Coordinates of C-alpha atoms in Angstrom, one line a residue:
M1 CA 10.4 84.5 87.7
P2 CA 13.3 83.2 85.7
T3 CA 16.4 81.8 87.4
P4 CA 19.3 84.2 86.9
T5 CA 22.3 82.7 85.1
F6 CA 25.9 83.7 84.6
D7 CA 28.9 82.7 82.6
D8 CA 31.6 81.3 85.0
S9 CA 34.3 81.5 82.4
S10 CA 35.3 84.9 83.7
A11 CA 35.6 83.5 87.2
R12 CA 37.8 80.7 86.1
G13 CA 39.9 83.0 84.1
S14 CA 40.3 85.3 87.1
E15 CA 42.7 82.9 88.6
R16 CA 45.2 83.6 85.8
A17 CA 44.5 87.3 85.6
E18 CA 47.4 89.6 85.8
P19 CA 47.6 92.0 88.8
Q20 CA 46.6 95.5 88.0
R21 CA 48.3 98.6 89.4
I22 CA 45.8 101.0 90.9
R23 CA 46.7 104.5 89.8
P24 CA 46.7 107.1 92.5
Q25 CA 44.0 109.8 92.3
E26 CA 45.2 113.1 91.1
G27 CA 45.9 115.5 93.9
E28 CA 46.1 112.8 96.5
F29 CA 49.7 113.7 97.4
G30 CA 51.2 117.2 97.4
R31 CA 54.8 118.2 96.8
A32 CA 55.5 117.9 100.5
D33 CA 54.4 114.3 100.5
D34 CA 56.5 113.3 97.5
P35 CA 58.2 110.0 98.6
S36 CA 61.0 110.3 96.0
P37 CA 64.5 110.7 97.5
T38 CA 65.8 112.3 94.3
P39 CA 65.8 116.0 95.3
R40 CA 67.6 115.2 98.5
I41 CA 70.3 113.0 97.0
A42 CA 70.8 115.6 94.3
L43 CA 71.4 118.2 97.0
A44 CA 73.8 115.8 98.8
V45 CA 75.8 115.2 95.7
V46 CA 76.1 119.0 95.0
L47 CA 77.3 119.5 98.6
A48 CA 79.8 116.7 98.3
L49 CA 81.1 118.2 95.1
I50 CA 81.7 121.5 96.8
A51 CA 83.5 119.7 99.6
A52 CA 85.8 117.9 97.2
V53 CA 86.7 121.1 95.4
A54 CA 87.4 122.8 98.7
A55 CA 89.7 120.0 99.8
V56 CA 91.8 120.3 96.6
V57 CA 91.8 124.1 96.6
A58 CA 92.9 124.3 100.2
Q59 CA 96.0 122.3 99.4
L60 CA 96.8 124.5 96.5
I61 CA 96.5 127.6 98.6
G62 CA 98.4 126.3 101.6
V63 CA 97.1 126.2 105.1
V64 CA 99.8 127.8 107.3
R65 CA 102.5 130.4 107.2
S66 CA 105.1 131.4 109.8
V67 CA 104.7 134.7 111.7
D68 CA 108.4 135.7 111.2
G69 CA 108.7 134.6 107.6
S70 CA 110.8 131.5 108.3
P71 CA 110.2 128.6 106.0
V72 CA 107.6 125.9 106.7
G73 CA 108.3 122.4 105.4
D74 CA 106.0 120.7 102.9
G75 CA 103.9 117.8 104.0
A76 CA 104.3 114.3 102.6
M77 CA 103.1 114.5 98.9
V78 CA 101.6 111.0 98.7
A79 CA 99.6 111.6 101.9
A80 CA 98.4 115.0 100.6
I81 CA 97.3 113.4 97.4
L82 CA 95.3 110.8 99.3
A83 CA 93.8 113.4 101.6
G84 CA 92.5 115.3 98.5
A85 CA 91.5 112.2 96.6
V86 CA 89.2 110.7 99.2
P87 CA 86.4 113.3 99.0
V88 CA 86.8 113.3 95.2
V89 CA 86.3 109.5 95.1
V90 CA 83.3 109.9 97.4
V91 CA 81.5 112.4 95.2
I92 CA 82.4 110.6 91.9
G93 CA 81.1 107.3 93.4
A94 CA 77.9 108.9 94.6
A95 CA 77.3 110.6 91.3
V96 CA 77.9 107.4 89.3
C97 CA 75.5 105.5 91.6
V98 CA 72.8 108.2 91.2
V99 CA 73.1 108.0 87.4
G100 CA 72.9 104.2 87.6
K101 CA 69.7 104.5 89.7
R102 CA 71.4 103.1 92.9
V103 CA 70.1 106.0 95.0
E104 CA 70.1 104.1 98.3
F105 CA 73.8 103.2 97.9
A106 CA 74.8 106.7 96.9
A107 CA 72.8 108.3 99.8
A108 CA 74.3 105.9 102.4
L109 CA 77.8 106.4 101.0
L110 CA 77.6 110.2 101.6
A111 CA 75.9 109.6 105.0
G112 CA 78.7 107.3 106.1
Y113 CA 81.5 109.5 104.9
G114 CA 79.8 112.6 106.3
A115 CA 79.6 111.1 109.8
V116 CA 83.4 110.6 109.9
A117 CA 83.9 114.0 108.3
L118 CA 82.5 115.5 111.5
G119 CA 85.7 114.5 113.2
F120 CA 87.7 116.1 110.4
T121 CA 85.9 119.3 111.0
L122 CA 87.0 119.4 114.6
L123 CA 90.6 118.6 113.6
D124 CA 90.5 121.5 111.3
V125 CA 89.4 123.8 114.2
A126 CA 92.6 122.7 115.9
L127 CA 94.5 123.7 112.8
L128 CA 93.1 127.2 113.1
S129 CA 93.7 127.6 116.9
D130 CA 97.1 125.9 117.3
P131 CA 98.7 124.9 114.0
I132 CA 102.0 123.7 115.2
D133 CA 100.4 121.2 117.7
A134 CA 97.8 120.0 115.2
N135 CA 100.3 117.6 113.6
R136 CA 98.8 117.8 110.1
L137 CA 101.9 116.3 108.6
E138 CA 100.1 115.6 105.3
L139 CA 99.8 119.3 104.8
F140 CA 103.0 120.8 106.4
R141 CA 105.9 119.9 108.7
P142 CA 107.2 122.6 111.1
L143 CA 110.9 123.1 110.7
S144 CA 111.3 125.3 113.8
A145 CA 109.4 126.4 116.8
A146 CA 108.4 129.7 115.1
M147 CA 104.7 130.6 115.6
L148 CA 102.4 129.6 112.7
D149 CA 99.3 131.3 111.5
A150 CA 96.5 129.8 109.5
T151 CA 96.0 131.0 106.0
P152 CA 92.7 131.3 104.0
G153 CA 93.5 127.8 102.8
A154 CA 92.9 126.4 106.3
Y155 CA 89.4 128.1 106.4
V156 CA 88.6 126.6 103.0
L157 CA 89.6 123.2 104.3
L158 CA 87.4 123.6 107.4
V159 CA 84.5 124.8 105.2
G160 CA 85.0 121.8 102.9
H161 CA 84.8 119.3 105.7
A162 CA 81.8 121.1 107.2
V163 CA 80.0 120.8 103.9
S164 CA 80.9 117.1 103.8
V165 CA 79.0 116.8 107.1
L166 CA 76.0 118.6 105.5
A167 CA 76.2 116.3 102.5
G168 CA 76.1 113.4 104.9
V169 CA 73.0 114.8 106.6
A170 CA 71.3 115.3 103.2
G171 CA 72.3 111.7 102.3
W172 CA 70.9 110.4 105.5
S173 CA 67.7 112.3 104.8
A174 CA 67.5 110.7 101.3
V175 CA 68.0 107.2 102.9
H176 CA 65.1 108.0 105.2
R177 CA 62.9 109.1 102.3
A178 CA 63.9 106.0 100.3
G179 CA 62.8 103.9 103.2
L180 CA 59.3 105.1 102.9
G181 CA 58.9 103.9 99.3
D182 CA 57.9 100.5 98.0
G183 CA 60.6 98.0 97.4
Y184 CA 62.9 99.2 100.2
G185 CA 64.9 96.3 101.5
H186 CA 63.5 94.1 98.7
S187 CA 64.5 90.4 98.6
V188 CA 63.5 87.6 96.2
Y189 CA 63.0 85.5 99.3
S190 CA 60.0 86.9 101.1
E191 CA 61.1 85.9 104.6
H192 CA 64.2 88.2 104.2
V193 CA 62.1 91.3 103.4
G194 CA 62.3 93.7 106.3
R195 CA 65.2 91.7 107.9
A196 CA 68.3 93.5 109.1
A197 CA 71.4 93.3 106.9
A198 CA 73.3 91.4 109.6
G199 CA 70.9 88.5 109.2
R200 CA 70.9 88.6 105.5
V201 CA 74.7 88.6 105.0
G202 CA 75.4 85.9 107.6
P203 CA 77.3 85.9 110.9
L204 CA 80.8 85.8 109.4
L205 CA 80.5 89.0 107.3
A206 CA 78.5 90.8 110.0
G207 CA 81.1 89.9 112.6
L208 CA 83.9 91.1 110.4
L209 CA 82.2 94.4 109.7
G210 CA 81.5 94.9 113.5
A211 CA 85.1 94.0 114.3
F212 CA 86.5 96.5 111.9
G213 CA 84.2 99.2 113.3
V214 CA 85.6 98.4 116.8
L215 CA 89.1 98.5 115.4
A216 CA 88.5 101.9 113.9
A217 CA 87.4 103.2 117.3
V218 CA 90.4 101.8 119.0
A219 CA 92.8 103.1 116.4
A220 CA 91.4 106.7 116.7
F221 CA 92.6 106.8 120.4
A222 CA 96.1 105.7 119.5
S223 CA 98.6 108.2 118.1
L224 CA 99.0 108.4 114.4
Y225 CA 102.7 109.3 114.7
R226 CA 105.9 108.6 116.6
S227 CA 108.4 111.4 116.8
S228 CA 111.9 112.1 118.2
D229 CA 111.9 115.5 116.6
P230 CA 111.9 118.3 119.2
V231 CA 109.7 120.4 116.9
V232 CA 107.1 117.8 116.1
I233 CA 105.8 116.8 119.5
V234 CA 103.5 113.8 119.6
T235 CA 101.5 113.0 122.8
A236 CA 98.9 110.5 123.6
V237 CA 95.5 111.4 122.0
V238 CA 93.9 112.0 125.4
E239 CA 96.7 114.5 126.2
S240 CA 96.5 116.3 122.9
P241 CA 94.9 119.8 122.4
V242 CA 91.2 119.5 123.0
F243 CA 90.1 119.7 119.3
V244 CA 92.7 117.2 118.3
A245 CA 91.6 114.7 121.0
V246 CA 87.9 115.2 120.5
G247 CA 88.2 115.2 116.7
S248 CA 90.2 112.0 116.7
G249 CA 87.7 110.4 119.0
V250 CA 84.7 111.4 116.9
V251 CA 86.3 109.9 113.8
G252 CA 86.6 106.5 115.5
I253 CA 83.2 106.6 117.3
A254 CA 81.5 107.7 114.1
A255 CA 83.0 104.8 112.2
L256 CA 81.8 102.4 114.9
V257 CA 78.3 103.9 114.9
V258 CA 78.1 103.7 111.1
A259 CA 79.2 100.1 111.1
A260 CA 76.5 99.2 113.7
S261 CA 73.9 101.2 111.8
A262 CA 74.8 99.3 108.6
L263 CA 74.3 96.0 110.3
A264 CA 70.8 97.1 111.5
A265 CA 69.8 98.6 108.1
L266 CA 66.9 96.9 106.3
S267 CA 68.5 97.5 102.9
P268 CA 71.8 95.8 102.0
Q269 CA 72.4 98.6 99.5
V270 CA 72.2 101.1 102.4
A271 CA 74.5 98.9 104.6
S272 CA 76.9 98.6 101.7
G273 CA 77.1 102.3 101.0
A274 CA 77.4 103.4 104.6
S275 CA 80.2 100.9 105.2
V276 CA 82.1 102.0 102.1
G277 CA 81.7 105.7 103.1
A278 CA 82.9 105.1 106.6
G279 CA 85.8 103.1 105.3
L280 CA 86.9 105.9 103.0
G281 CA 86.6 108.3 105.8
V282 CA 88.8 106.2 108.1
L283 CA 91.3 105.9 105.3
G284 CA 91.2 109.7 104.9
F285 CA 92.3 109.9 108.6
A286 CA 94.5 106.9 109.4
G287 CA 95.6 106.0 105.9
V288 CA 96.7 109.6 105.3
G289 CA 98.5 109.5 108.7
L290 CA 100.3 106.3 107.7
L291 CA 101.6 107.8 104.5
A292 CA 102.5 111.0 106.2
G293 CA 104.4 109.3 109.0
L294 CA 106.3 107.1 106.5
G295 CA 107.1 109.9 104.1
T296 CA 107.4 113.1 106.0
G297 CA 111.2 112.8 106.8
D298 CA 113.7 111.8 109.5
R299 CA 112.8 111.4 113.2
V300 CA 109.1 111.0 112.5
D301 CA 107.4 107.7 111.8
A302 CA 103.9 106.3 111.6
G303 CA 102.4 105.2 114.9
L304 CA 100.2 102.3 116.0
G305 CA 97.0 104.3 115.4
A306 CA 97.9 104.8 111.7
Y307 CA 98.5 101.1 111.1
L308 CA 95.4 99.9 113.0
G309 CA 93.2 102.6 111.4
T310 CA 94.4 101.8 107.9
V311 CA 93.5 98.1 108.4
A312 CA 90.1 99.1 109.9
G313 CA 89.4 101.5 106.9
L314 CA 90.4 98.9 104.4
G315 CA 88.3 96.3 106.2
L316 CA 85.2 98.5 106.3
L317 CA 85.7 99.3 102.6
V318 CA 86.0 95.7 101.5
C319 CA 83.2 94.5 103.8
G320 CA 80.9 97.3 102.5
A321 CA 81.7 96.4 98.9
V322 CA 80.6 92.8 99.3
I323 CA 77.6 93.2 101.5
A324 CA 75.1 93.8 98.7
P325 CA 76.2 91.0 96.4
V326 CA 76.6 88.6 99.3
A327 CA 73.1 89.4 100.6
A328 CA 71.6 89.0 97.0
A329 CA 73.4 85.6 96.7
R330 CA 72.1 84.4 100.0
D331 CA 68.6 85.5 99.2
R332 CA 68.7 83.5 96.0
R333 CA 70.0 80.4 97.7
A334 CA 67.4 80.7 100.4
L335 CA 64.6 81.0 97.8
E336 CA 66.0 77.9 95.9
R337 CA 66.1 75.9 99.1
A338 CA 62.5 76.9 99.9
Q339 CA 61.4 75.9 96.4
Q340 CA 63.2 72.6 96.8
R341 CA 61.4 71.9 100.1
E342 CA 58.0 72.7 98.4
T343 CA 58.6 70.3 95.5
G344 CA 60.0 67.6 97.8
T345 CA 63.5 67.7 96.4
R346 CA 66.7 68.3 98.3
G347 CA 70.1 69.8 97.4
V348 CA 72.7 67.3 96.4
R349 CA 75.3 67.1 99.1
G350 CA 78.8 67.9 98.0
V351 CA 77.7 69.7 94.7
A352 CA 78.6 73.3 94.7
G353 CA 76.5 76.0 93.1
P354 CA 77.8 78.6 90.7
G355 CA 78.2 81.2 93.5
T356 CA 80.3 78.8 95.6
T357 CA 82.5 78.0 92.6
R358 CA 83.2 81.6 92.1
W359 CA 84.2 82.0 95.8
H360 CA 86.5 79.0 95.5
A361 CA 88.1 80.3 92.3
A362 CA 88.7 83.7 93.9
A363 CA 90.2 82.1 97.0
G364 CA 92.4 79.8 94.9
T365 CA 93.7 82.7 92.8
A366 CA 94.5 84.8 95.8
G367 CA 96.2 81.8 97.4
V368 CA 98.4 81.0 94.4
L369 CA 99.3 84.7 94.1
S370 CA 100.3 84.7 97.8
G371 CA 102.4 81.6 97.4
V372 CA 104.2 83.0 94.3
L373 CA 104.9 86.3 96.1
F374 CA 106.3 84.4 99.1
V375 CA 108.5 82.2 96.9
A376 CA 109.7 85.1 94.8
G377 CA 110.3 87.3 97.9
S378 CA 112.4 84.6 99.6
L379 CA 114.6 84.3 96.6
L380 CA 115.0 88.1 95.9
P381 CA 117.2 90.5 98.0
I382 CA 115.5 91.2 101.3
L383 CA 117.7 94.1 102.1
E384 CA 119.6 96.7 100.0
T385 CA 122.8 98.2 101.2
D386 CA 125.2 101.0 100.2
S387 CA 128.2 100.0 98.2
G388 CA 130.9 98.2 100.2
I389 CA 128.5 97.0 102.9
A390 CA 127.5 93.3 102.9
A391 CA 123.8 92.7 103.2
P392 CA 122.8 90.8 106.3
Q393 CA 121.6 87.2 105.7
I394 CA 118.1 86.5 106.8
L395 CA 117.7 82.8 107.3
A396 CA 113.9 83.1 108.0
T397 CA 113.4 83.4 104.2
R398 CA 114.0 79.6 104.1
V399 CA 110.8 79.0 106.1
V400 CA 108.9 81.5 103.9
L401 CA 110.1 79.6 100.8
V402 CA 108.6 76.4 102.3
A403 CA 105.4 78.1 103.3
G404 CA 105.0 79.6 99.8
F405 CA 105.3 76.3 98.1
V406 CA 102.7 74.7 100.5
M407 CA 100.4 77.7 99.9
I408 CA 100.6 77.2 96.2
L409 CA 100.0 73.4 96.5
G410 CA 97.0 73.9 98.8
S411 CA 95.4 76.7 96.7
V412 CA 95.6 75.1 93.2
P413 CA 92.8 72.6 94.0
L414 CA 90.5 75.5 94.7
L415 CA 90.6 76.3 91.0
F416 CA 89.0 73.0 90.1
S417 CA 85.4 72.5 91.1
E418 CA 85.9 68.7 91.7
F419 CA 88.4 69.3 94.5
A420 CA 87.6 72.8 95.7
S421 CA 85.3 72.0 98.6
A422 CA 87.6 69.3 99.9
A423 CA 90.7 71.6 99.8
R424 CA 89.1 74.8 101.0
P425 CA 89.4 74.0 104.8
F426 CA 93.2 73.5 104.4
V427 CA 93.6 77.0 102.9
S428 CA 91.3 78.5 105.5
M429 CA 93.8 77.3 108.1
F430 CA 97.2 77.4 106.5
W431 CA 97.3 81.0 105.5
L432 CA 97.9 81.8 109.1
G433 CA 101.0 79.6 109.0
A434 CA 102.3 81.4 105.9
V435 CA 101.7 84.8 107.6
A436 CA 103.5 83.6 110.7
A437 CA 106.5 82.6 108.6
A438 CA 106.6 85.9 106.8
A439 CA 106.4 87.8 110.1
A440 CA 109.8 86.4 111.1
V441 CA 111.3 87.9 108.0
L442 CA 109.6 91.2 108.6
Q443 CA 111.0 91.3 112.1
S444 CA 114.5 90.8 110.8
V445 CA 114.0 93.6 108.3
V446 CA 112.9 96.0 111.0
L447 CA 116.0 95.2 113.0
A448 CA 118.4 95.4 110.0
E449 CA 117.0 98.8 109.0
D450 CA 118.4 100.3 112.2
V451 CA 121.9 99.7 110.7
E452 CA 123.1 102.8 108.7
G453 CA 123.1 102.2 105.0
V454 CA 120.7 99.3 105.0
S455 CA 117.2 99.7 103.4
T456 CA 114.3 97.4 102.5
G457 CA 114.8 95.4 99.3
V458 CA 112.4 94.2 96.7
G459 CA 112.2 90.7 98.3
A460 CA 110.8 92.2 101.5
L461 CA 108.2 94.2 99.5
A462 CA 107.2 91.0 97.7
I463 CA 106.8 89.2 101.0
I464 CA 104.7 92.1 102.4
A465 CA 102.5 91.9 99.3
G466 CA 102.3 88.1 99.9
V467 CA 101.0 88.7 103.4
V468 CA 98.2 90.9 102.1
A469 CA 97.3 88.3 99.5
A470 CA 97.3 85.6 102.2
V471 CA 95.0 87.5 104.4
T472 CA 92.7 88.0 101.4
T473 CA 92.9 84.3 100.7
G474 CA 91.7 83.6 104.2
L475 CA 88.8 85.9 104.0
L476 CA 87.7 84.5 100.6
A477 CA 88.1 81.0 101.9
L478 CA 85.7 81.8 104.8
F479 CA 83.2 83.3 102.4
A480 CA 83.5 80.1 100.3
G481 CA 82.8 78.0 103.3
S482 CA 79.7 80.0 104.2
A483 CA 78.5 79.5 100.6
E484 CA 79.1 75.7 100.8
R485 CA 76.9 75.5 103.9
D486 CA 74.1 77.2 102.0
D487 CA 74.4 74.7 99.1
V488 CA 73.8 71.6 101.2
D489 CA 71.2 70.3 103.7
T490 CA 72.7 71.0 107.2
S491 CA 69.6 70.6 109.2
Q492 CA 71.1 67.9 111.3
D493 CA 74.7 69.3 111.4
A494 CA 74.4 70.8 114.9
A495 CA 75.9 68.3 117.4
T496 CA 79.4 68.7 118.7
D497 CA 81.6 65.6 118.8
G498 CA 82.8 65.5 122.3
P499 CA 85.8 63.0 122.0
L500 CA 86.9 64.8 118.8
L501 CA 86.7 68.2 120.5
G502 CA 88.7 67.1 123.5
T503 CA 91.4 65.5 121.3
A504 CA 91.6 68.4 118.9
L505 CA 91.7 71.0 121.7
L506 CA 94.5 69.1 123.5
G507 CA 96.6 69.1 120.3
A508 CA 95.8 72.7 119.6
V509 CA 96.7 73.9 123.1
L510 CA 100.0 71.9 123.0
L511 CA 100.9 73.4 119.7
A512 CA 99.9 76.9 121.0
V513 CA 102.3 76.4 124.0
G514 CA 105.0 75.4 121.5
L515 CA 104.4 78.5 119.5
A516 CA 104.6 80.6 122.7
L517 CA 108.0 79.2 123.8
P518 CA 111.4 79.5 121.9
L519 CA 112.3 76.6 119.5
Y520 CA 116.0 77.1 120.2
R521 CA 118.5 79.1 122.2
G522 CA 122.0 80.2 121.7
S523 CA 124.7 82.0 123.7
D524 CA 123.9 85.3 121.9
L525 CA 120.1 85.1 121.1
T526 CA 116.9 83.2 121.7
A527 CA 114.2 82.4 119.1
A528 CA 110.9 84.3 119.3
T529 CA 109.1 83.8 122.6
V530 CA 106.2 85.5 124.5
T531 CA 108.5 85.9 127.6
E532 CA 110.5 88.7 126.0
F533 CA 109.0 92.1 125.7
P534 CA 108.2 94.1 123.7
W535 CA 106.9 91.4 121.2
G536 CA 108.3 91.6 117.7
W537 CA 106.5 90.8 114.5
D538 CA 107.7 87.2 114.7
T539 CA 106.1 86.7 118.1
W540 CA 102.8 88.3 117.0
G541 CA 102.8 86.1 114.0
Q542 CA 103.2 83.0 116.1
M543 CA 100.4 84.1 118.5
L544 CA 98.1 84.7 115.6
L545 CA 98.7 81.1 114.4
A546 CA 98.2 79.8 117.9
V547 CA 94.8 81.4 118.1
G548 CA 93.9 80.1 114.7
V549 CA 94.8 76.6 115.7
V550 CA 92.6 76.6 118.8
L551 CA 89.7 78.0 116.8
A552 CA 90.2 75.3 114.1
A553 CA 89.9 72.6 116.8
V554 CA 86.6 74.0 118.0
V555 CA 85.2 74.4 114.5
A556 CA 86.3 70.9 113.4
A557 CA 84.3 69.3 116.2
R558 CA 81.1 70.7 114.6
A559 CA 82.1 70.4 111.0
R560 CA 81.3 67.7 108.5
P561 CA 83.7 64.8 108.9
A562 CA 85.8 65.4 105.8
R563 CA 85.9 69.1 106.2
G564 CA 87.0 68.8 109.9
S565 CA 89.7 66.3 109.0
V566 CA 91.2 68.6 106.4
L567 CA 91.0 71.6 108.7
L568 CA 92.9 69.8 111.4
G569 CA 95.3 68.5 108.8
G570 CA 95.9 72.1 107.8
A571 CA 96.7 73.1 111.4
A572 CA 99.1 70.2 111.7
V573 CA 100.9 71.2 108.5
A574 CA 101.1 74.8 109.7
G575 CA 102.7 73.5 112.9
I576 CA 105.2 71.4 110.8
V577 CA 106.3 74.5 108.8
Y578 CA 106.8 76.4 112.0
L579 CA 108.8 73.5 113.5
A580 CA 111.0 73.5 110.4
S581 CA 112.3 76.9 111.4
W582 CA 114.4 75.1 114.1
P583 CA 116.8 73.4 111.6
L584 CA 116.4 76.0 108.9
T585 CA 117.2 79.1 111.0
S586 CA 119.0 78.0 114.2
A587 CA 122.4 78.7 112.5
R588 CA 121.9 82.4 113.2
A589 CA 122.5 81.7 116.9
T590 CA 125.9 80.8 118.3
D591 CA 126.0 77.2 119.8
P592 CA 122.3 76.7 119.3
E593 CA 120.4 74.1 121.4
M594 CA 116.9 72.8 121.5
G595 CA 114.4 75.1 123.2
P596 CA 111.4 74.3 125.4
G597 CA 109.0 74.9 122.5
V598 CA 110.1 71.8 120.5
V599 CA 108.5 69.1 122.6
P600 CA 105.0 70.6 123.0
S601 CA 105.0 71.5 119.3
V602 CA 105.9 67.9 118.2
V603 CA 103.3 66.4 120.5
G604 CA 100.7 68.9 119.5
I605 CA 101.2 68.1 115.8
V606 CA 100.9 64.4 116.5
V607 CA 97.7 64.8 118.5
L608 CA 96.2 67.0 115.8
A609 CA 97.0 64.4 113.2
V610 CA 95.2 61.8 115.4
A611 CA 92.2 64.2 115.7
A612 CA 92.1 64.5 111.9
A613 CA 92.0 60.8 111.6
L614 CA 89.1 60.6 114.2
S615 CA 87.2 63.2 112.2
A616 CA 87.6 61.3 109.0
R617 CA 86.2 58.1 110.6
R618 CA 83.0 59.7 111.9
T619 CA 79.8 58.3 110.5
D620 CA 77.2 60.2 112.4
R621 CA 76.8 62.9 109.7

C-alpha cells in the first residue's frame, strides 16, 4: 500500500491567507430579525421634523389671548427665536448625521433631546390649564391680570413637544438596534472594545460631563426669573403650579439621567450624541429663560436657574461634541503604547504627539484671545451714561489690565511645541486669577447699573467675552495635560511627595485665607470679603481662585517635578495679581488702610514659591 503524500505549500500559505466572510444563508433572517437601525432612525427623523415645524408654527399662530379682548404683550423676540431654533437644529443635525452614515450619533441625539422634551410637554400642559402663571415669557408677557385662554397655537406647541418625545423613543430604539450589530463600540485598541465611554474618554472629561448633568438638575429647581411686577408672579419652583413644578423637575432629572447614560454607553458616538441632545434641550429651557428674562422688559430679570441652566446646557453640549474625538484619540494612543511595549520601545519623555500639539495650540489661542479681550475691555468704556452724566470710574479695570497681559504672556508659549508642555500648567492655573480679576469689574458694573441713566459699555462686554475665553482656555489646558500624560511613560508616577504636599498646602491655605478676607478698609467701604452677605461677583471670583489654588497644591505633589513647579508658580503669580488690587484699587475707599487679608496673602505667596522650588529640585521621577 503506497504511503499517502500531500503538498504542504497550501498549509504554509494558509498562514498568510486573507480572512473570508461567510455569507449568511438565504432565509436565515426574516424582516422582523433585521438588525439594521435604518427604519427606526428614519421614523425618528420624520417625527423630529414634525416637532420642529410645530414649534415654529405655534409661535406664528400665538399661544394665548385675553378673555376680555385686552392686549397681551409679546414675548422676548430673541428668546422666541431660540425656542424655535433648538428643535430645528436637532432635526437638521440628525438628518445630516444620517446622510453621513453616523446613525448611532443621530439616534442618540434625538433620544437625548426627546428625554428633556418630556419636561417641555408637561410645561405646555401648564400653559393650557393656567396660562398667566405658566410664565412662558419667551412667548408672551401678561400686561394685566385679565384672564387668558390658550389658542390653537398652544395645542400645536404641546403636540410638537409630545412628538419630540416620540422621536426620542424611536431614536432610543434605533440605538438599541444598532447595539445588536457588529462593530458597535468599535475601537482600534482591542481592550477598549465593550468598555464604557467614561473609561474611554478619561476621568477629566467624564467628571465634567457628570458635573454638568448635576448642575442641570440643580438649575431646574431654581427659578428662571426674578420679578417685581405684580402681574408676573414668580415663586419657588416647588411652590409653582403642579405642571410647572413637575415639568421643570423632569427637565433637570432627564438631563442628569442622559448624562449618566452617556457615561455608561459602550459607543462614544452614542455618548456624544446623547450629551449634545440633552445640552440642546437644557438650552431650550434655561437658555430661553435667560434671554427672556433679560429681554422681556422692566421689573423682570433672569433668575439663578436661568444662569446655572445655561452654563449646564453649554457644558453638556461642549462635552458631548468632544467625547467621540477624544475617545478616538485615546484609543489610538493606547494602541501605539501597546505596540511600543510589544516591540520593546518606549515613548520619548517630553516629546508631544500631534494630538497633544493640537490641544496646546487650541489652549494657547484661546488664552491669547482671552488676554486681548481683557486688555481691550479694561481700556474701553466700561459704562455708558446719558448726556450730562459722568461715567463712574471703575478702578478694578487696572487689575484686569495686568491679568490680561499676564494671560497673553503665559499663553503664547503654548503656540510653540518646544515650550508648550512646560508652559501649560501655568495657564491651567492662572486663568482662575484672570477670572477673579474680571469678577471685581463685573460686580462694579452690576452696582453702577442701579443708577438711572447708566448702562453697560463695550468694555464690560469685552471683559465678559474674555471670561468665557478664559474658562475655555482652562478646559483646553486640562485636555492638553491629559494628552501629555498619554504621550509619556507614567508607570512610576504614582507616589505623592509628602514634604512638598505639606508645604504647598500650607501656602495654598494661607493664600485662600487672604482671598477670603478684605485687602483694605476705608471709612466708607471694605474690599470684598466672605464675611459680608450676600456675596458679590468679586467675592465669588476670589473663592473660585482659592479653591483652584488648593487643588493645584494637591496636584503638584503628584505631578512631574517641572510640571508641579510651574503649576505652583502659576498659583503664586495669581496671588500676586490679586494682591496688586490693594495699591491699584484702594483709592476708591476714603482713608484706606491695610486689611487683614494682606499678611496671609503675602506669606502664602512666599510659601508657594518655596514649594515650587522644592518641586523643581525633586529627582525621584
